[in-house]
Structure formats: C-alpha cells, structure tokens
CSV table of C-alpha atoms in Angstrom, one decimal:
chain,number,residue,atom,x,y,z
A,24,MET,CA,-13.9,-12.5,4.8
A,25,GLU,CA,-10.7,-13.6,3.4
A,26,VAL,CA,-7.1,-11.8,3.6
A,27,PHE,CA,-4.8,-12.4,0.8
A,28,ALA,CA,-1.6,-11.2,-0.1
A,29,VAL,CA,-0.4,-8.9,-3.0
A,30,ASP,CA,2.4,-11.1,-4.1
A,31,GLY,CA,5.3,-10.3,-6.2
A,32,LEU,CA,6.0,-6.5,-5.3
A,33,PRO,CA,9.6,-5.7,-5.6
A,34,GLU,CA,11.7,-3.6,-3.5
A,35,ILE,CA,10.0,0.1,-4.0
A,36,ARG,CA,12.3,2.8,-4.7
A,37,PRO,CA,11.6,6.6,-4.1
A,38,GLY,CA,9.3,7.9,-6.8
A,39,ASP,CA,8.0,4.5,-7.7
A,40,ASP,CA,4.0,4.6,-8.2
A,41,LEU,CA,2.9,2.3,-5.7
A,42,GLY,CA,-0.9,2.6,-7.0
A,43,ALA,CA,0.1,1.2,-10.6
A,44,MET,CA,2.2,-1.7,-8.9
A,45,ILE,CA,-0.8,-2.8,-6.8
A,46,ASP,CA,-3.2,-2.7,-9.3
A,47,ASP,CA,-0.9,-4.7,-11.7
A,48,ARG,CA,-0.9,-7.3,-9.4
A,49,THR,CA,-4.1,-7.5,-8.1
A,50,ASP,CA,-7.8,-8.3,-9.7
A,51,LEU,CA,-9.6,-5.8,-7.0
A,52,ARG,CA,-13.5,-6.2,-6.6
A,53,ALA,CA,-16.0,-4.0,-5.0
A,54,GLY,CA,-15.7,-4.0,-1.5
A,55,ASP,CA,-12.3,-5.5,-1.3
A,56,VAL,CA,-9.6,-3.1,1.4
A,57,VAL,CA,-6.3,-2.7,0.7
A,58,CYS,CA,-3.9,-2.4,3.6
A,59,VAL,CA,-0.2,-1.1,2.6
A,60,THR,CA,2.5,-1.3,5.3
A,61,SER,CA,3.6,2.3,5.9
A,62,THR,CA,7.2,1.1,4.9
A,63,ILE,CA,6.7,0.7,1.0
A,64,VAL,CA,4.5,4.2,1.6
A,65,SER,CA,7.2,6.1,3.2
A,66,LYS,CA,10.0,4.4,0.5
A,67,ALA,CA,8.1,5.2,-2.4
A,68,GLU,CA,7.7,8.6,-0.7
A,69,GLY,CA,11.3,9.2,-0.4
A,70,ARG,CA,11.4,9.6,3.3
A,71,GLN,CA,14.5,7.7,3.9
A,72,ALA,CA,17.2,9.2,5.7
A,73,ASP,CA,20.8,9.0,7.0
A,74,LEU,CA,21.8,9.6,10.5
A,75,ALA,CA,24.3,12.6,9.1
A,76,ASP,CA,20.9,14.8,8.2
A,77,PHE,CA,20.1,15.3,11.9
A,78,GLU,CA,22.6,17.5,13.9
A,79,PRO,CA,22.2,16.7,17.4
A,80,GLY,CA,21.1,19.5,19.8
A,81,GLU,CA,21.5,19.6,23.9
A,82,ARG,CA,18.3,17.5,24.2
A,83,ALA,CA,19.1,14.6,22.2
A,84,GLU,CA,22.7,14.3,23.9
A,85,ARG,CA,21.4,14.5,27.0
A,86,ILE,CA,18.3,11.7,26.0
A,87,ALA,CA,20.9,9.8,24.6
A,88,ARG,CA,23.4,9.8,27.5
A,89,ARG,CA,20.6,8.9,30.0
A,90,ILE,CA,19.2,6.0,27.9
A,91,ALA,CA,22.6,4.6,27.7
A,92,GLU,CA,22.9,4.4,31.4
A,93,ILE,CA,19.6,2.8,32.0
A,94,VAL,CA,20.2,0.2,29.2
A,95,ASP,CA,23.6,-0.6,29.1
A,96,GLU,CA,26.3,1.5,30.7
A,97,ASP,CA,29.3,-0.1,28.2
A,98,GLU,CA,25.9,0.8,24.9
A,99,GLN,CA,26.5,3.7,23.0
A,100,LYS,CA,23.6,5.5,22.3
A,101,ASP,CA,23.6,7.8,19.1
A,102,PRO,CA,22.3,11.3,20.3
A,103,ARG,CA,21.6,11.8,16.1
A,104,PHE,CA,18.8,9.1,16.3
A,105,ALA,CA,17.4,10.8,19.2
A,106,GLN,CA,17.5,14.0,17.3
A,107,ALA,CA,15.3,12.7,14.2
A,108,VAL,CA,12.7,11.1,16.9
A,109,ILE,CA,13.0,14.8,18.4
A,110,GLU,CA,12.2,16.4,14.8
A,111,GLU,CA,9.5,13.5,13.8
A,112,SER,CA,7.3,14.1,17.3
A,113,ALA,CA,4.9,17.2,17.8
A,114,GLU,CA,5.5,15.7,21.8
A,115,LEU,CA,7.7,13.7,23.9
A,116,LEU,CA,5.8,12.2,26.4
A,117,THR,CA,8.7,9.9,27.8
A,118,GLU,CA,12.6,10.6,27.3
A,119,GLU,CA,13.2,7.7,29.4
A,120,PRO,CA,13.6,4.5,29.5
A,121,LEU,CA,12.3,5.2,25.9
A,122,LEU,CA,11.3,7.9,23.4
A,123,LEU,CA,7.5,7.5,23.5
A,124,ALA,CA,6.7,10.2,20.8
A,125,VAL,CA,3.2,12.0,19.3
A,126,THR,CA,3.8,11.9,15.6
A,127,HIS,CA,2.7,15.2,13.4
A,128,PHE,CA,-0.4,13.7,12.4
A,129,GLY,CA,-1.4,12.1,16.3
A,130,HIS,CA,-0.3,8.5,16.4
A,131,ILE,CA,1.5,7.4,19.3
A,132,THR,CA,4.5,5.0,19.4
A,133,VAL,CA,7.9,4.7,20.2
A,134,ASN,CA,10.7,6.4,18.7
A,135,ALA,CA,7.7,8.1,16.5
A,136,GLY,CA,7.7,5.1,14.1
A,137,ILE,CA,11.0,5.4,12.8
A,138,ASP,CA,12.5,2.0,11.6
A,139,ARG,CA,16.5,0.8,11.3
A,140,SER,CA,15.3,-2.5,9.7
A,141,ASN,CA,14.8,-3.4,5.6
A,142,VAL,CA,16.3,0.3,4.6
A,143,PRO,CA,18.7,-0.9,2.1
A,144,ASP,CA,19.3,2.9,1.0
A,145,ALA,CA,19.8,4.5,3.9
A,146,ASP,CA,20.3,4.7,8.0
A,147,LEU,CA,16.7,5.1,8.8
A,148,LEU,CA,12.8,5.0,7.4
A,149,LEU,CA,10.4,7.5,8.6
A,150,LEU,CA,7.1,7.1,8.7
A,151,PRO,CA,4.9,9.2,6.0
A,152,GLU,CA,4.2,12.5,6.7
A,153,ASP,CA,0.7,12.5,6.6
A,154,PRO,CA,-1.0,8.6,6.1
A,155,THR,CA,-4.4,9.3,5.5
A,156,ALA,CA,-3.0,11.9,2.3
A,157,SER,CA,-0.9,8.8,1.1
A,158,ALA,CA,-4.3,6.7,1.7
A,159,GLU,CA,-6.4,9.0,-0.4
A,160,ARG,CA,-3.7,9.1,-3.3
A,161,LEU,CA,-3.8,5.1,-3.5
A,162,HIS,CA,-7.8,5.1,-3.1
A,163,GLU,CA,-8.3,7.5,-5.8
A,164,ARG,CA,-5.8,4.9,-7.9
A,165,LEU,CA,-7.2,1.9,-6.7
A,166,GLY,CA,-10.8,2.9,-6.1
A,167,VAL,CA,-11.3,0.8,-3.2
A,168,PRO,CA,-10.7,1.4,0.1
A,169,VAL,CA,-7.0,1.9,1.5
A,170,ILE,CA,-5.7,1.5,5.1
A,171,VAL,CA,-1.9,2.6,5.5
A,172,THR,CA,-0.5,0.4,8.2
A,173,ASP,CA,2.2,0.0,11.1
A,174,THR,CA,3.2,-2.2,13.6
A,175,SER,CA,2.8,-1.0,17.3
A,176,GLY,CA,3.0,-2.1,20.6
A,177,ARG,CA,0.1,-1.6,23.3
A,178,PRO,CA,0.0,-0.6,26.8
A,179,PHE,CA,-0.3,-3.7,29.4
A,180,ARG,CA,0.5,-6.1,26.9
A,181,GLN,CA,3.6,-7.7,25.4
A,182,GLY,CA,4.1,-7.8,21.5
A,183,GLN,CA,2.8,-5.8,18.6
A,184,ARG,CA,0.6,-5.7,16.2
A,185,GLY,CA,-1.1,-4.2,13.1
A,186,VAL,CA,-2.5,-0.5,13.4
A,187,ALA,CA,-3.9,2.1,11.2
A,188,LEU,CA,-1.8,5.1,10.4
A,189,GLY,CA,-3.9,6.5,7.4
A,190,TRP,CA,-7.2,5.3,5.7
A,191,ALA,CA,-9.3,6.5,3.0
A,192,GLY,CA,-12.4,5.5,1.4
A,193,MET,CA,-14.2,3.9,4.7
A,194,PRO,CA,-14.6,5.3,8.0
A,195,ALA,CA,-12.1,4.4,10.8
A,196,ALA,CA,-14.7,3.3,13.4
A,197,ARG,CA,-17.9,1.6,13.3
A,198,ASP,CA,-20.5,3.4,15.6
A,199,TRP,CA,-22.6,0.9,17.6
A,200,ARG,CA,-24.1,3.3,20.4
A,201,GLY,CA,-27.5,4.0,20.0
A,202,GLU,CA,-28.1,0.1,18.9
A,203,VAL,CA,-29.0,-2.6,21.0
A,204,ASP,CA,-27.8,-6.2,22.1
A,205,ARG,CA,-29.7,-9.3,21.9
A,206,ASP,CA,-31.0,-8.7,25.0
A,207,GLY,CA,-32.7,-5.3,24.0
A,208,THR,CA,-29.5,-3.3,26.0
A,209,GLU,CA,-28.9,0.1,24.6
A,210,LEU,CA,-25.4,0.2,23.8
A,211,GLY,CA,-23.7,3.6,25.2
A,212,VAL,CA,-20.2,3.4,24.5
A,213,THR,CA,-18.7,0.6,21.8
A,214,VAL,CA,-17.2,2.0,19.2
A,215,GLU,CA,-15.3,-0.1,17.3
A,216,ALA,CA,-11.9,0.5,15.6
A,217,VAL,CA,-12.4,-1.2,12.3
A,218,VAL,CA,-9.7,0.0,10.6
A,219,ASP,CA,-7.1,-0.9,13.2
A,220,GLU,CA,-8.6,-4.9,13.1
A,221,LEU,CA,-8.4,-4.6,9.4
A,222,ALA,CA,-5.0,-3.8,10.0
A,223,ALA,CA,-4.3,-6.3,12.4
A,224,ALA,CA,-5.8,-8.9,10.3
A,225,ALA,CA,-3.7,-7.8,7.0
A,226,ASN,CA,-0.7,-7.8,9.7
A,227,VAL,CA,-1.3,-11.7,9.9
A,228,ILE,CA,-0.1,-12.1,6.6
A,229,THR,CA,2.5,-9.2,5.8
A,230,GLY,CA,4.3,-10.3,8.7
A,231,GLU,CA,7.7,-9.1,10.0
A,232,GLY,CA,11.5,-9.5,9.1
A,233,ASP,CA,12.2,-10.7,5.9
A,234,ASP,CA,8.9,-12.0,5.1
A,235,GLY,CA,8.8,-9.5,1.7
A,236,ILE,CA,4.9,-9.2,1.9
A,237,PRO,CA,4.3,-5.3,2.3
A,238,ALA,CA,0.2,-5.2,1.1
A,239,ALA,CA,-2.8,-7.5,1.4
A,240,VAL,CA,-6.1,-7.5,0.4
A,241,VAL,CA,-9.6,-8.0,2.8
A,242,ARG,CA,-12.1,-9.2,1.1
A,243,GLY,CA,-15.3,-9.9,2.1
A,244,PHE,CA,-15.3,-7.3,4.9
A,245,ASP,CA,-19.0,-5.6,5.5
A,246,PHE,CA,-19.0,-2.3,7.3
A,247,GLY,CA,-23.3,-2.8,7.7
A,248,ASP,CA,-25.9,-0.3,8.6
A,249,HIS,CA,-23.9,1.1,11.1
A,250,ASP,CA,-22.7,5.3,11.8
A,251,GLY,CA,-19.2,5.4,11.0
A,252,HIS,CA,-16.8,8.3,12.1
A,253,ASP,CA,-13.2,9.0,11.7
A,254,GLU,CA,-12.3,10.3,15.1
A,255,LEU,CA,-9.4,7.3,15.8
A,256,TYR,CA,-7.1,9.4,17.9
A,257,ARG,CA,-8.3,10.7,21.1
A,258,SER,CA,-8.8,14.0,21.8
A,259,GLU,CA,-5.8,15.2,24.4
A,260,GLY,CA,-9.0,16.7,27.1
A,261,GLY,CA,-9.9,12.8,26.8
A,262,ASP,CA,-6.7,11.0,27.0
A,263,PHE,CA,-5.9,10.5,30.3
A,264,VAL,CA,-3.2,8.3,29.9
A,265,ARG,CA,-1.5,11.1,27.7
A,266,GLN,CA,-1.7,13.6,31.1
A,267,ALA,CA,-0.5,11.0,33.1
A,268,LEU,CA,2.5,10.6,31.2
A,269,ARG,CA,3.2,14.4,31.1
A,270,GLN,CA,3.3,14.0,35.0
A,271,TRP,CA,5.2,10.9,35.0
A,272,ASP,CA,9.1,10.5,36.3
A,273,TYR,CA,10.8,7.4,35.4
C-alpha cells in the first residue's frame, strides 16, 4: 500500500468544484481511496464564518468567563466563539476546562471542530454540515471511495491523528467477528475502523500547519473478504465514557 499527495491544489474558495480540481490533478485507478481534509471541503461549501455572526447568549458568556478563570485570568475568552461552538453542537459533554462537543452528525471533538487557522477570508471555519453527504458527492464525481478527514485528539493519549468524519464508496469498518485467528480461536469483538486508519495514514502526508497538502490518495488498500458496516460512532446506550462525562464536574 502507498499514500501520495494530490499536488497543486490552490487555495479553495466557496463554490469551487473540488471533485473536478482533484480529478484534474490525479490519475485515479480502481481501488484507490481519496482522503480529503474537512478544511477544503468546508471552504468549498462556504462554511467560513466571522465571530460577528454569533450573538453570545447567557450560556456562552458564562462559559467564556469560566474558561478564562481556569486558563489565565488575564486572557480574555471571546464569548462569541463559545456561542459558535454551542450552535454547531448537538450537545456539550463538558463546558470546562474545555468545550467537548457532540457535533450534529455524531463526531465528538473539542470546540465542535471549529478551526481558527488557515482561514484567510474569515475568523472561523466550521466543519462540513454533513461530511458523509460531502463524501458521497465527491465519490460520485471521482468514481472511487472518498473519506473526509479531520485531526482529533484521543482520550488517554497526547497528540492528534487523522480521523474520518464522512465516507462513501466503502464501509467504515471491517468486521472480523466470527473469523478465526492463526490458532483457530474465533474472534468475538474485533471490528477494525478502516476509514479512521486510512485517514490517519493520509494525515502523515497532508500534515498540519502550512504544509498546504489537503488531499491524498491511498493506493493498494485491500478491504478483503470480510463483512463491513458503517456503525463508526458508538450508540449513546453503549457509550459509557459519554455517560460518565455527563455526570462529571471539573
């Protein structure tokens, strides 16, 4: 398997035909998987916003004051940013010492994934409203599986890695349950989140900061003869960490 960059993509603007721009710069083959950062998907879909677009309510004002007290008494936190996070969230699992949000499409991440870097024409860049729908449009245009990626931290570990926000043209997970290992023992719980693994591999190429490589192609990945499914996000009933966070106080 190899991973290589889609070179030569310019700064993406609202309304750009992202699928055509990628297609013009690649020679895609059957079996390729295109991994596209949520940053350029959001830019093409006009998801830029200014802080002035958000009128902070009482909750946002309270959150901003409290986080300023915790982080640095001299550092002023903008309640308009807190309001943006509230509006982009289906739920806030924590309000302090950070805003851990459940997005409207099910992803759980800090600040609802709102970005304040690499946004030349606005203050904020919001995540795509429906990353799977975005991936489906690109999949139809390119004819190969597409994963919309983002970077996200993990509980119990430092640092960020690439994760899948939306995908199309392939299952999210490879289900090994019912198969056997080399010793003949039947596997009972192993479900491999392959879209996250491919997103992480692509992130090694796309990078962070000013790398300017917002899309990559994974070539040679073989899903194999396995069952697949799209249940990437845990159900609320089975997500014990989410349940615990609802009862946790900082």
